[in-house]
Short mmCIF file of C-alpha atoms and ligand atoms in Angstrom, two decimals:
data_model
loop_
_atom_site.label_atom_id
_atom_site.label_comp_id
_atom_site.label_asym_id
_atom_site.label_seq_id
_atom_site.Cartn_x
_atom_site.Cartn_y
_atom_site.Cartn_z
CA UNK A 1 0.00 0.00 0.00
CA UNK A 2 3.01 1.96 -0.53
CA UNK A 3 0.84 4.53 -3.03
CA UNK A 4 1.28 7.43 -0.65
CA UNK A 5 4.12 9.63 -0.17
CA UNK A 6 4.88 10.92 3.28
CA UNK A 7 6.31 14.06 4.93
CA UNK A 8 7.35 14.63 8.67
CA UNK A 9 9.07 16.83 11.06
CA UNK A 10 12.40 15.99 10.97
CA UNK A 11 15.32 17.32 13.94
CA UNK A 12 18.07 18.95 12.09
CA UNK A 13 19.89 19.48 15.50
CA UNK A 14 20.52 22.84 16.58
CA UNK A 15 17.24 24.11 18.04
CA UNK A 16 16.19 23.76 14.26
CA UNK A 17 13.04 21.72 12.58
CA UNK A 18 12.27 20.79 8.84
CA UNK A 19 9.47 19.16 7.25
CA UNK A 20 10.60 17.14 5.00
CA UNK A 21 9.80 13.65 2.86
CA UNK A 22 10.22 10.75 4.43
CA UNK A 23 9.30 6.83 3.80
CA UNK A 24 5.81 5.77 3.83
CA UNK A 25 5.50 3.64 6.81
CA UNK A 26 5.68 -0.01 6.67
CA UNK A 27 4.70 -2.60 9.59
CA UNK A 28 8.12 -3.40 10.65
CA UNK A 29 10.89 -1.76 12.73
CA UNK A 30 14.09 -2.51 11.07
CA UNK A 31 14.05 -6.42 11.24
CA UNK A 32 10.98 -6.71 13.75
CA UNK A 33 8.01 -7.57 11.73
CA UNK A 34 5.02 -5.49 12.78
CA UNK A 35 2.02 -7.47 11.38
CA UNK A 36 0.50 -6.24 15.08
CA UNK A 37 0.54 -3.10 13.28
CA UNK A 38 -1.87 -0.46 11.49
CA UNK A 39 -0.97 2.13 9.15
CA UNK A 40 -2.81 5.58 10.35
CA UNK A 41 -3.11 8.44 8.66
CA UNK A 42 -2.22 11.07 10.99
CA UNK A 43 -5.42 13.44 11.96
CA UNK A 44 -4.00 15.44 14.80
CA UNK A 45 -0.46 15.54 16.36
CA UNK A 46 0.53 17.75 18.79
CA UNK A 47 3.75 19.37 19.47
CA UNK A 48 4.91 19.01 22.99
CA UNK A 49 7.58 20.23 25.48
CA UNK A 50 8.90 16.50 25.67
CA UNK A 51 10.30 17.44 22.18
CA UNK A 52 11.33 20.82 23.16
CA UNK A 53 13.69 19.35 25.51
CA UNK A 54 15.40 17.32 22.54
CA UNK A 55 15.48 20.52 19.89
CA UNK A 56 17.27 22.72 22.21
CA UNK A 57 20.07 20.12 22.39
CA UNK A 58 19.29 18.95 25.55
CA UNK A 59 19.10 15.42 25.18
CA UNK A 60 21.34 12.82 22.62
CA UNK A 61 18.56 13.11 20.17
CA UNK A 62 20.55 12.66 16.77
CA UNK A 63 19.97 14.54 14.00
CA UNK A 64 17.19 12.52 11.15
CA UNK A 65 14.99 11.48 13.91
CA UNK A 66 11.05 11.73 13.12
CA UNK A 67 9.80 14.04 16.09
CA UNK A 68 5.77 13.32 17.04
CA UNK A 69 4.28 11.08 20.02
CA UNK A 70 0.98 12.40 20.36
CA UNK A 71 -1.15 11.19 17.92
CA UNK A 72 -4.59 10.73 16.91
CA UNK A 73 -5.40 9.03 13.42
CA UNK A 74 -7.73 6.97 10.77
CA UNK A 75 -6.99 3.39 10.46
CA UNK A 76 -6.30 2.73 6.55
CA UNK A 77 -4.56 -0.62 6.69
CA UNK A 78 -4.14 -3.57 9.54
CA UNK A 79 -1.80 -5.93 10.09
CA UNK A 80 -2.82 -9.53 9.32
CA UNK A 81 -2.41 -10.15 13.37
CA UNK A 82 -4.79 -7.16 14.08
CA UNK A 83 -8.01 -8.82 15.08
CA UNK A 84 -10.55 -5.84 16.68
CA UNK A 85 -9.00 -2.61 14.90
CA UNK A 86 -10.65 -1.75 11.92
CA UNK A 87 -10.07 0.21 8.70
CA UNK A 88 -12.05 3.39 8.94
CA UNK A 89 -11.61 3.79 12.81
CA UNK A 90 -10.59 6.80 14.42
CA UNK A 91 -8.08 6.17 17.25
CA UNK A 92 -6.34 8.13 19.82
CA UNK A 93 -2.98 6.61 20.33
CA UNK A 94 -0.88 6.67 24.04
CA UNK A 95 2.50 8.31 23.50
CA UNK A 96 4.03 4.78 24.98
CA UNK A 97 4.54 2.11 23.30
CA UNK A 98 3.18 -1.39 25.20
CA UNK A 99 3.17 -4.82 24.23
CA UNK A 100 0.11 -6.07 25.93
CA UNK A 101 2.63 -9.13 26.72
CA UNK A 102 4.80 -8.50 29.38
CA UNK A 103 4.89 -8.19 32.87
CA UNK A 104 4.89 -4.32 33.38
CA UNK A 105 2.20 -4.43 30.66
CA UNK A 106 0.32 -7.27 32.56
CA UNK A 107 0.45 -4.90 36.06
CA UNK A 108 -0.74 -1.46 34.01
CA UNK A 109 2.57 -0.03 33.90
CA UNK A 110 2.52 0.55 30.14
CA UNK A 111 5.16 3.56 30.13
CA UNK A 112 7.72 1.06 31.10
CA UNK A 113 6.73 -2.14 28.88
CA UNK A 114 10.16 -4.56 28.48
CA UNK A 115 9.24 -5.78 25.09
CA UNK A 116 9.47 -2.69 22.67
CA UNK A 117 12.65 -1.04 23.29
CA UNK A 118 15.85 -3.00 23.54
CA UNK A 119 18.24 -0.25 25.34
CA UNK A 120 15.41 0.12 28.62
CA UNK A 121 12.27 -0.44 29.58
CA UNK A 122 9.47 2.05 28.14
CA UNK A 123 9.27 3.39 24.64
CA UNK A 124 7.39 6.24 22.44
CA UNK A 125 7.35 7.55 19.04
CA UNK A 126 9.99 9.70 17.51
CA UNK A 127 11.61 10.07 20.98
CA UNK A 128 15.31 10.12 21.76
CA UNK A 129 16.49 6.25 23.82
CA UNK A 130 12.87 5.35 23.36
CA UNK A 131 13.25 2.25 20.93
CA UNK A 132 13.55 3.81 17.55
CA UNK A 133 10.19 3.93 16.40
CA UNK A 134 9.36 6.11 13.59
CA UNK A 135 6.94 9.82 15.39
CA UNK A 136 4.13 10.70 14.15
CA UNK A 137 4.32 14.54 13.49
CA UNK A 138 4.08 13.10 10.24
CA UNK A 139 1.19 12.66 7.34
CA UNK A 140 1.39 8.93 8.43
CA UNK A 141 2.90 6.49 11.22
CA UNK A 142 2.93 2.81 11.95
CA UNK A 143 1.79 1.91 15.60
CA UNK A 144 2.59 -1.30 16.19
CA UNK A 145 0.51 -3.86 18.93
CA UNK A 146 -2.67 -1.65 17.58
CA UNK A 147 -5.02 -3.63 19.48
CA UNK A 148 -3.72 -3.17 22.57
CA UNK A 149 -2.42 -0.03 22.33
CA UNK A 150 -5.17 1.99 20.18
CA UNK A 151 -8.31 3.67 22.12
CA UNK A 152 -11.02 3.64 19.52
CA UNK A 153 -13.51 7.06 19.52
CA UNK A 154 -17.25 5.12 19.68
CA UNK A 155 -18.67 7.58 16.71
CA UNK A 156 -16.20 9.45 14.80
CA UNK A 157 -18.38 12.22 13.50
CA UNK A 158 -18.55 13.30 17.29
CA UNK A 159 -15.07 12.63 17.99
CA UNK A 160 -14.61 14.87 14.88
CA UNK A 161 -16.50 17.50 16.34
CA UNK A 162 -14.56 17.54 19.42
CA UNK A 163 -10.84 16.38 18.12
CA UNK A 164 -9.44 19.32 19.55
CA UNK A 165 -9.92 18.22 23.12
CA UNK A 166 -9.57 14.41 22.40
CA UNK A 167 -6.14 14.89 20.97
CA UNK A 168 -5.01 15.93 24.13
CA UNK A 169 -5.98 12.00 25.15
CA UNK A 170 -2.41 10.92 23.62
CA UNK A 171 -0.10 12.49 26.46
CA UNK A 172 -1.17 16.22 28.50
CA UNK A 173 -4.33 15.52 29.56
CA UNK A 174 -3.36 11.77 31.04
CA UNK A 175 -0.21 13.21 32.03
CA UNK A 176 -1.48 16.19 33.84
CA UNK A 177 -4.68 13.55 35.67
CA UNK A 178 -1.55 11.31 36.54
CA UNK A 179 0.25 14.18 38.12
CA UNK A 180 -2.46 14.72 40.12
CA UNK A 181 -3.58 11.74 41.40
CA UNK A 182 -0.02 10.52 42.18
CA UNK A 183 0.23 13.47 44.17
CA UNK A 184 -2.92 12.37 46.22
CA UNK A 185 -5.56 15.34 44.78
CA UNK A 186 -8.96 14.59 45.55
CA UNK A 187 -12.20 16.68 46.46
CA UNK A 188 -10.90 19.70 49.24
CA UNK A 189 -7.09 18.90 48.25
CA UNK A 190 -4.98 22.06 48.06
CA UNK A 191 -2.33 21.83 45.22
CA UNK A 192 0.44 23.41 44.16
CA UNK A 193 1.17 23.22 40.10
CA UNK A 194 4.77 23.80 39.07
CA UNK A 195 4.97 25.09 35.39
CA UNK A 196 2.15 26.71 33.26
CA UNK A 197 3.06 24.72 30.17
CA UNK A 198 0.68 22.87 28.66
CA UNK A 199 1.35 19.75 31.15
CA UNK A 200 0.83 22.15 34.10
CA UNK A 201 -2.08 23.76 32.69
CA UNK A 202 -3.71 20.06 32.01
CA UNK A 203 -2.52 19.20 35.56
CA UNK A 204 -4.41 22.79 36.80
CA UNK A 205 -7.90 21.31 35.04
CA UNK A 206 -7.47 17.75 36.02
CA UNK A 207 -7.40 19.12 39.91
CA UNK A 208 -10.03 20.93 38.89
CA UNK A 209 -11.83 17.71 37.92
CA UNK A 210 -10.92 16.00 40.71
CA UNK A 211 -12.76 18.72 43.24
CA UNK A 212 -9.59 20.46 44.50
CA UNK A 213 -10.46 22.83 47.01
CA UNK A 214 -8.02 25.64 45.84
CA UNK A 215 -4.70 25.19 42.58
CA UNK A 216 -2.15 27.28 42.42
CA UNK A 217 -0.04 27.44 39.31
CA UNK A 218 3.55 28.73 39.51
CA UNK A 219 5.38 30.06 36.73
CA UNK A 220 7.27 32.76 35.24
CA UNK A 221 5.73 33.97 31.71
CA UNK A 222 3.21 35.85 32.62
CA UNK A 223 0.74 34.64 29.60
CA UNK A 224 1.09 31.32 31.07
CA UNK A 225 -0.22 32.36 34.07
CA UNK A 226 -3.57 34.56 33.12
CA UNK A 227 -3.89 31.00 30.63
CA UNK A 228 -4.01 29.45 34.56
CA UNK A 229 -6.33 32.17 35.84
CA UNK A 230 -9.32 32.03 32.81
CA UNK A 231 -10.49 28.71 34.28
CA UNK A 232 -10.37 30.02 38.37
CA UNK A 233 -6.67 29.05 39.52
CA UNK A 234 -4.56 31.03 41.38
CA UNK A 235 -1.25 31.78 40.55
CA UNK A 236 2.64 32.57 41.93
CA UNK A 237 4.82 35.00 39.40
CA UNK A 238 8.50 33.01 40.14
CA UNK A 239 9.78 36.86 38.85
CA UNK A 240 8.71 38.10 41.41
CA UNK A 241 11.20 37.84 44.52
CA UNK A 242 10.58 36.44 48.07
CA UNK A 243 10.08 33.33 50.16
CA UNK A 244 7.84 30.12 48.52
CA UNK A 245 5.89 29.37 51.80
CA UNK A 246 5.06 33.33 51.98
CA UNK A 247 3.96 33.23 48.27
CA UNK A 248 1.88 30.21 49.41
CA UNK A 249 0.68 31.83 52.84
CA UNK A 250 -0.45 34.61 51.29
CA UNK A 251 -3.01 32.86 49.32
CA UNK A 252 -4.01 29.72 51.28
CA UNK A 253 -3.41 31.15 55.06
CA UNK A 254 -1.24 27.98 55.44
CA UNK A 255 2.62 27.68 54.61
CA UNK A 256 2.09 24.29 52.74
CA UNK A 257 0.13 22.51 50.50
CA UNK A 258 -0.90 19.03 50.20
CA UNK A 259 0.07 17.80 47.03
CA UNK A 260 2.65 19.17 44.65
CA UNK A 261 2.87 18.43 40.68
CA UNK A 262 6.08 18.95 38.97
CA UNK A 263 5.32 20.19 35.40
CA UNK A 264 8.49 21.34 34.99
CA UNK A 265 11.27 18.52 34.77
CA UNK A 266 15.23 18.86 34.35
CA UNK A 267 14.97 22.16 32.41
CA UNK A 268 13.73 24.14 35.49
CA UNK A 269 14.67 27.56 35.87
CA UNK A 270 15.55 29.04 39.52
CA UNK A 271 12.98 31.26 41.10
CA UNK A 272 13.32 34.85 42.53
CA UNK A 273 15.07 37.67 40.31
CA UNK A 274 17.86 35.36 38.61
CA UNK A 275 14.67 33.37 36.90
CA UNK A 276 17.33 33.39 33.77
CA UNK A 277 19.81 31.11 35.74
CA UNK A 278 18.79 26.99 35.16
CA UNK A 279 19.10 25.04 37.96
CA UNK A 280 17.62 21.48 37.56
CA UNK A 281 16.82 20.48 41.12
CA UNK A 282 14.90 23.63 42.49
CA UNK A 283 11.14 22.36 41.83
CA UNK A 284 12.10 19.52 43.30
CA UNK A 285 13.86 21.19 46.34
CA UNK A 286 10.48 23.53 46.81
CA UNK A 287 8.31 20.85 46.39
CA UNK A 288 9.84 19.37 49.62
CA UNK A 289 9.95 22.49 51.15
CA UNK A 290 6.54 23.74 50.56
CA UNK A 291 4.37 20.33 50.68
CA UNK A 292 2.84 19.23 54.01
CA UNK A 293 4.31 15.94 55.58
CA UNK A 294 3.02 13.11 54.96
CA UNK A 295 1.70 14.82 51.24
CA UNK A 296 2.53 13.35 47.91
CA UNK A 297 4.36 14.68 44.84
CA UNK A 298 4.02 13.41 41.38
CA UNK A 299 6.76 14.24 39.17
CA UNK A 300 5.65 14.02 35.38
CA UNK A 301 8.65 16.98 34.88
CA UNK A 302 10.97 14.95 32.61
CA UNK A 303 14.62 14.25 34.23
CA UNK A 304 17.16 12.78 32.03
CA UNK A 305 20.16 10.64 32.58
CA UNK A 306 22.25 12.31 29.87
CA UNK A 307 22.20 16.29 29.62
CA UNK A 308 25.14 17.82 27.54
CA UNK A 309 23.85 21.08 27.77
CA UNK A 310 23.87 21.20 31.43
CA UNK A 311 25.85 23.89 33.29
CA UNK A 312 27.37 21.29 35.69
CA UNK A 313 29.60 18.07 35.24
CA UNK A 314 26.77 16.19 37.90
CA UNK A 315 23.46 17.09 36.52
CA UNK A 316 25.66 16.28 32.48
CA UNK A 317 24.76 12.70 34.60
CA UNK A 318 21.47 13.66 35.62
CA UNK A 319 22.79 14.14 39.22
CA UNK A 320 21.06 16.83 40.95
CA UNK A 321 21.42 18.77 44.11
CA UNK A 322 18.56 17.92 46.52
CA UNK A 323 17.74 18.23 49.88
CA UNK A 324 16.77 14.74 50.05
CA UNK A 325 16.89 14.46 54.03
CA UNK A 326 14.16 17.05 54.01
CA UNK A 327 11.19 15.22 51.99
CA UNK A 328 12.32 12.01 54.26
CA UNK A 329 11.77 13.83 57.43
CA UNK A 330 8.65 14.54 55.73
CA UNK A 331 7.69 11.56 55.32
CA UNK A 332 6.89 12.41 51.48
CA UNK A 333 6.26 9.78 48.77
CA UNK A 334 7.26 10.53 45.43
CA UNK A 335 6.35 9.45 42.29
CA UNK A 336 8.24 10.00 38.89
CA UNK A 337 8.40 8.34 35.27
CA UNK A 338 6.49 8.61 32.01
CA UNK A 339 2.27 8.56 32.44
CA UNK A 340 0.92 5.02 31.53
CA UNK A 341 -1.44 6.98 29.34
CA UNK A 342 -3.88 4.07 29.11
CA UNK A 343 -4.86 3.70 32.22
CA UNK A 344 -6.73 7.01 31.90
CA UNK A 345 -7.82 7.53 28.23
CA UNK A 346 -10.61 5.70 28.36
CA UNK A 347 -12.30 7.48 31.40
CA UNK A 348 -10.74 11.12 30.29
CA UNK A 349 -12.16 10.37 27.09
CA UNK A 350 -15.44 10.07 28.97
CA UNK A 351 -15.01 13.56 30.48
CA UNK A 352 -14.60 15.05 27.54
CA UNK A 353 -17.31 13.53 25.41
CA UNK A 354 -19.78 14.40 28.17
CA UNK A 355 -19.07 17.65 28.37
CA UNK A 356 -17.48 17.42 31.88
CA UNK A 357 -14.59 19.20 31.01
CA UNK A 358 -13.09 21.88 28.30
CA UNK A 359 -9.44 20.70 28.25
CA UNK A 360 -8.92 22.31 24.36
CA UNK A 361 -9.63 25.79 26.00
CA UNK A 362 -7.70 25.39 29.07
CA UNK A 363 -4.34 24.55 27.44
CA UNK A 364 -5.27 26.63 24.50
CA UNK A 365 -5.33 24.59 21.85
CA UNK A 366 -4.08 26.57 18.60
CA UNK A 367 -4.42 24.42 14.88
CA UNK A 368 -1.46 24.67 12.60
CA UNK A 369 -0.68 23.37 9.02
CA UNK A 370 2.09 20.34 8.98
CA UNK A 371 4.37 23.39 6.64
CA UNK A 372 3.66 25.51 9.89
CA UNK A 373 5.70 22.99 12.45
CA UNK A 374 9.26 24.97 12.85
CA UNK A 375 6.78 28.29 13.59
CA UNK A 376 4.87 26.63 16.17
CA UNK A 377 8.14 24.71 17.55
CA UNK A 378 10.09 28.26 17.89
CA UNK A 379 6.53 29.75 18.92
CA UNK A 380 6.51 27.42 21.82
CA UNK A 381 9.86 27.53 22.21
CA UNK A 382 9.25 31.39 23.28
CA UNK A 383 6.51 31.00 26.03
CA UNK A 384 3.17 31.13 23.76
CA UNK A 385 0.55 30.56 26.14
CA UNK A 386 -0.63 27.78 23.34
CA UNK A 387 -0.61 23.89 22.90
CA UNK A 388 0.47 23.23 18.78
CA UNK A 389 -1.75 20.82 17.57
CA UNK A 390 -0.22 19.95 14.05
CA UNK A 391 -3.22 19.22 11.50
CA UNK A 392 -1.22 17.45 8.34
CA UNK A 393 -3.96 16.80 6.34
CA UNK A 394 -6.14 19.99 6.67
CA UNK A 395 -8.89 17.49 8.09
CA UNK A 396 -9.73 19.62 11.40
CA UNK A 397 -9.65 23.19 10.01
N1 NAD B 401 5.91 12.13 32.43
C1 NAD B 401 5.34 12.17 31.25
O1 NAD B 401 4.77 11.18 30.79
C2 NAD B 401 5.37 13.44 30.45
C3 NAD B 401 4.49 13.65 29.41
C4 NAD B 401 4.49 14.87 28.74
C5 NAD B 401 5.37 15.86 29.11
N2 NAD B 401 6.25 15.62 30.12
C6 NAD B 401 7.18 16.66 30.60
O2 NAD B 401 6.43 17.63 31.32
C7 NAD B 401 7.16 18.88 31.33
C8 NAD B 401 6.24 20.01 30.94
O3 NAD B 401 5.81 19.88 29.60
P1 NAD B 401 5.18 21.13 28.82
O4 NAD B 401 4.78 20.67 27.47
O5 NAD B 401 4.17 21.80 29.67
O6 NAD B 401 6.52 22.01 28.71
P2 NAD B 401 6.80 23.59 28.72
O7 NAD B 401 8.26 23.72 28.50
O8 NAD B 401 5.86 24.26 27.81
O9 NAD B 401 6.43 24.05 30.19
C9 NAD B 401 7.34 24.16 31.24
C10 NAD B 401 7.03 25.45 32.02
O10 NAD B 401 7.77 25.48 33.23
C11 NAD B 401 8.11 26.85 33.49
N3 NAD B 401 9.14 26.89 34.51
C12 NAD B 401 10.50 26.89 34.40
N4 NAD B 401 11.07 26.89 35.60
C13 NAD B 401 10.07 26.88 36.52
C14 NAD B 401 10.04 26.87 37.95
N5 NAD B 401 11.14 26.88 38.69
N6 NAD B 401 8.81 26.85 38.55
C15 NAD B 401 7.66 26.87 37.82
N7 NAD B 401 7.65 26.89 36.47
C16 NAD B 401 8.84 26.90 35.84
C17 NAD B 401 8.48 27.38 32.13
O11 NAD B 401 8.41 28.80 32.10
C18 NAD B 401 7.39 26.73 31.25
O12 NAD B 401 6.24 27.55 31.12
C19 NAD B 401 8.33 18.66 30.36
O13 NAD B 401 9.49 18.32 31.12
C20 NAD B 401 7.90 17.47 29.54
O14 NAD B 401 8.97 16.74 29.00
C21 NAD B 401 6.25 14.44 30.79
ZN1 ZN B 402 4.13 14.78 24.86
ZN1 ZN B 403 4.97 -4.84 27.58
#
């Protein structure tokens, strides 16, 4: 079926993007047969800060690799192995890759699946170390174990009608519930949100969801934050100066919270007047500092093990500076890693299609042509209060 030509995003290295032809996808992976497989042609695929951190240099990305794991498509062709997938479908895919066989798989934990990436568990789409599979910021991708893997919409003209919110169901809007509820939010929780990105701004909504007594969103670009305030959170401007627990005191009357979600990962910038200055460890340092004991923090924030743009020879390693000895005394539990997307689509996907939440319109979900990727890349790049949601085949707008 090899009658279609292709085009994706393509990393050039240097904080630079192309769009440029590439091979129709086949169901394989180098040697691997993927007759698991299905062809899709890409419908929606959204540009996220996961890939930021790999066009800035940041990561050991090389240069050629496909960027795109969040992706919603039509079926056109299945796999002979494919037995409940069907042509014509219209499927939101997780950004991990899971085989459905193996024992992480078997226990839900699909973001670390041993099967589909030889160099560690847990893979993804056009990611750096994630197992080489082809992304999906493309006109078309392979995803390979499709029946496991794929959630089907139950009536595509409505998922049509509301793609702009459902293809958030590939990464933010999982990874922002997962924040949450690994951090223990639930109705009358108080939470402080690191990071007004779209991942903290997904976080802010799913707290929102979840019957959060009172969010507050930290950040320092000032779009980002009224983004945070149009759907009723509070917020903390990191340019301004001054203590964390006052910053938190003066909105909640109490010096802590309890529960903390890192939206911000390795990439972190410090707080106060030197917000220019990186240094990697200090969400994690204030969420120890500013979260009750015994509270939780979830950590979707992406930490790396290699960094060689880091200013230091440790955190080059991934090694950070933290005042671990303070979250014991605390008694806090943390939890970090990639969100096992599907065990939330399904319900989230339930939110959305009964209008029980507006997820497009709280990250700010803003349509772009597959020729305008590198726009919306160095858009986002710069602090646009937006979440790129790459259209390739003009079939949303
Ligand atoms: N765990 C997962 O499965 C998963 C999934 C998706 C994204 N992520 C990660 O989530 C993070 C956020 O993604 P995004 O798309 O929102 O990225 P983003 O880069 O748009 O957002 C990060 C935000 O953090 C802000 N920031 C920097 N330093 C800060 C600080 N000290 N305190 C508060 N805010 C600070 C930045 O100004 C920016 O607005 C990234 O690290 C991304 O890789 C993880
Ligand atoms: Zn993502
Ligand atoms: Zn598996």
């Amino acid at each position: 079926m090899n009658n279609h030509a292709n085009r994706g995003v393509v990393y050039q290295g240097n904080g630079t993007v192309k769009v440029e032809a590439i091979p129709f996808p086949e169901l394989a992976i180098g040697q691997r047969r993927c007759d698991h497989g299905v062809i899709l042609k890409v419908v929606t695929t959204n540009i996220c800060g996961s890939d930021q951190h790999m066009v800035r240099g940041r990561t050991t990305a090389p240069n050629g690799l496909v960027l795109g794991h969040e992706i919603t498509g039509e079926v056109i062709e299945c796999g002979r192995d494919v037995e409940f997938i069907q042509v014509g479908d219209l499927v939101s895919v997780p950004f991990n890759i899971a085989c459905g066989r193996c024992r992480h798989c078997k226990e839900g934990k699909t973001g670390i699946c041993l099967n589909v990436n030889p160099a560690r568990p847990g893979a993804a789409y056009g990611y750096v170390d994630m197992g080489g599979w082809v992304g999906g910021q493309a006109d078309y991708v392979m995803v390979p174990y499709a029946d496991f893997n794929l959630l089907k919409f139950p009536n595509a003209d409505q998922a049509r009608e509301k793609i702009q919110d459902l293809t958030l169901l590939s990464d933010i809007f999982p990874t922002g519930f997962h924040g949450c509820i690994t951090a223990g939010v639930g109705p009358g929780s108080t939470v402080y949100i690191a990071g007004a990105g779209p991942v903290g701004l997904a976080a802010a909504a799913s707290a929102k969801l979840l019957g959060a007594a009172c969010i507050i969103v930290g950040d320092m670009v000032e779009d980002r934050l009224n983004q945070a305030r149009s759907f009723g959170c509070e917020t903390i401007d990191l340019k301004q100066e001054g203590d964390m627990q006052d910053k938190i005191e003066a909105i909640l009357g109490e010096r802590e919270v309890d529960a903390f979600v890192d939206c911000v990962g390795f990439e972190a910038h410090a707080c106060g007047c030197n917000h220019h200055q990186e240094s990697p460890a200090v969400v994690l340092n204030s969420a120890m500092q500013i979260t009750r004991a015994g509270g939780q923090i979830g950590i979707p924030g992406l930490y790396v093990t290699e960094d060689p743009g880091a200013a230091d020879v440790a955190a080059q390693q991934g090694s950070l500076s933290m005042r671990f000895g303070l979250g014991w005394a605390k008694s806090h539990s943390l939890q970090t890693g990639q969100c096992p997307v599907m065990k939330y689509h399904r319900q989230l996907m339930q939110a959305i299609l009964f209008d029980k939440i507006e997820i497009a319109k709280a990250v700010n979900v803003q349509m772009i042509s597959l020729d305008q990727a590198p726009q919306g890349y160095a858009d986002f790049d710069g602090g646009a209060a937006k979440k790129f949601v790459i259209d390739p085949h003009k079939m949303v707008s």
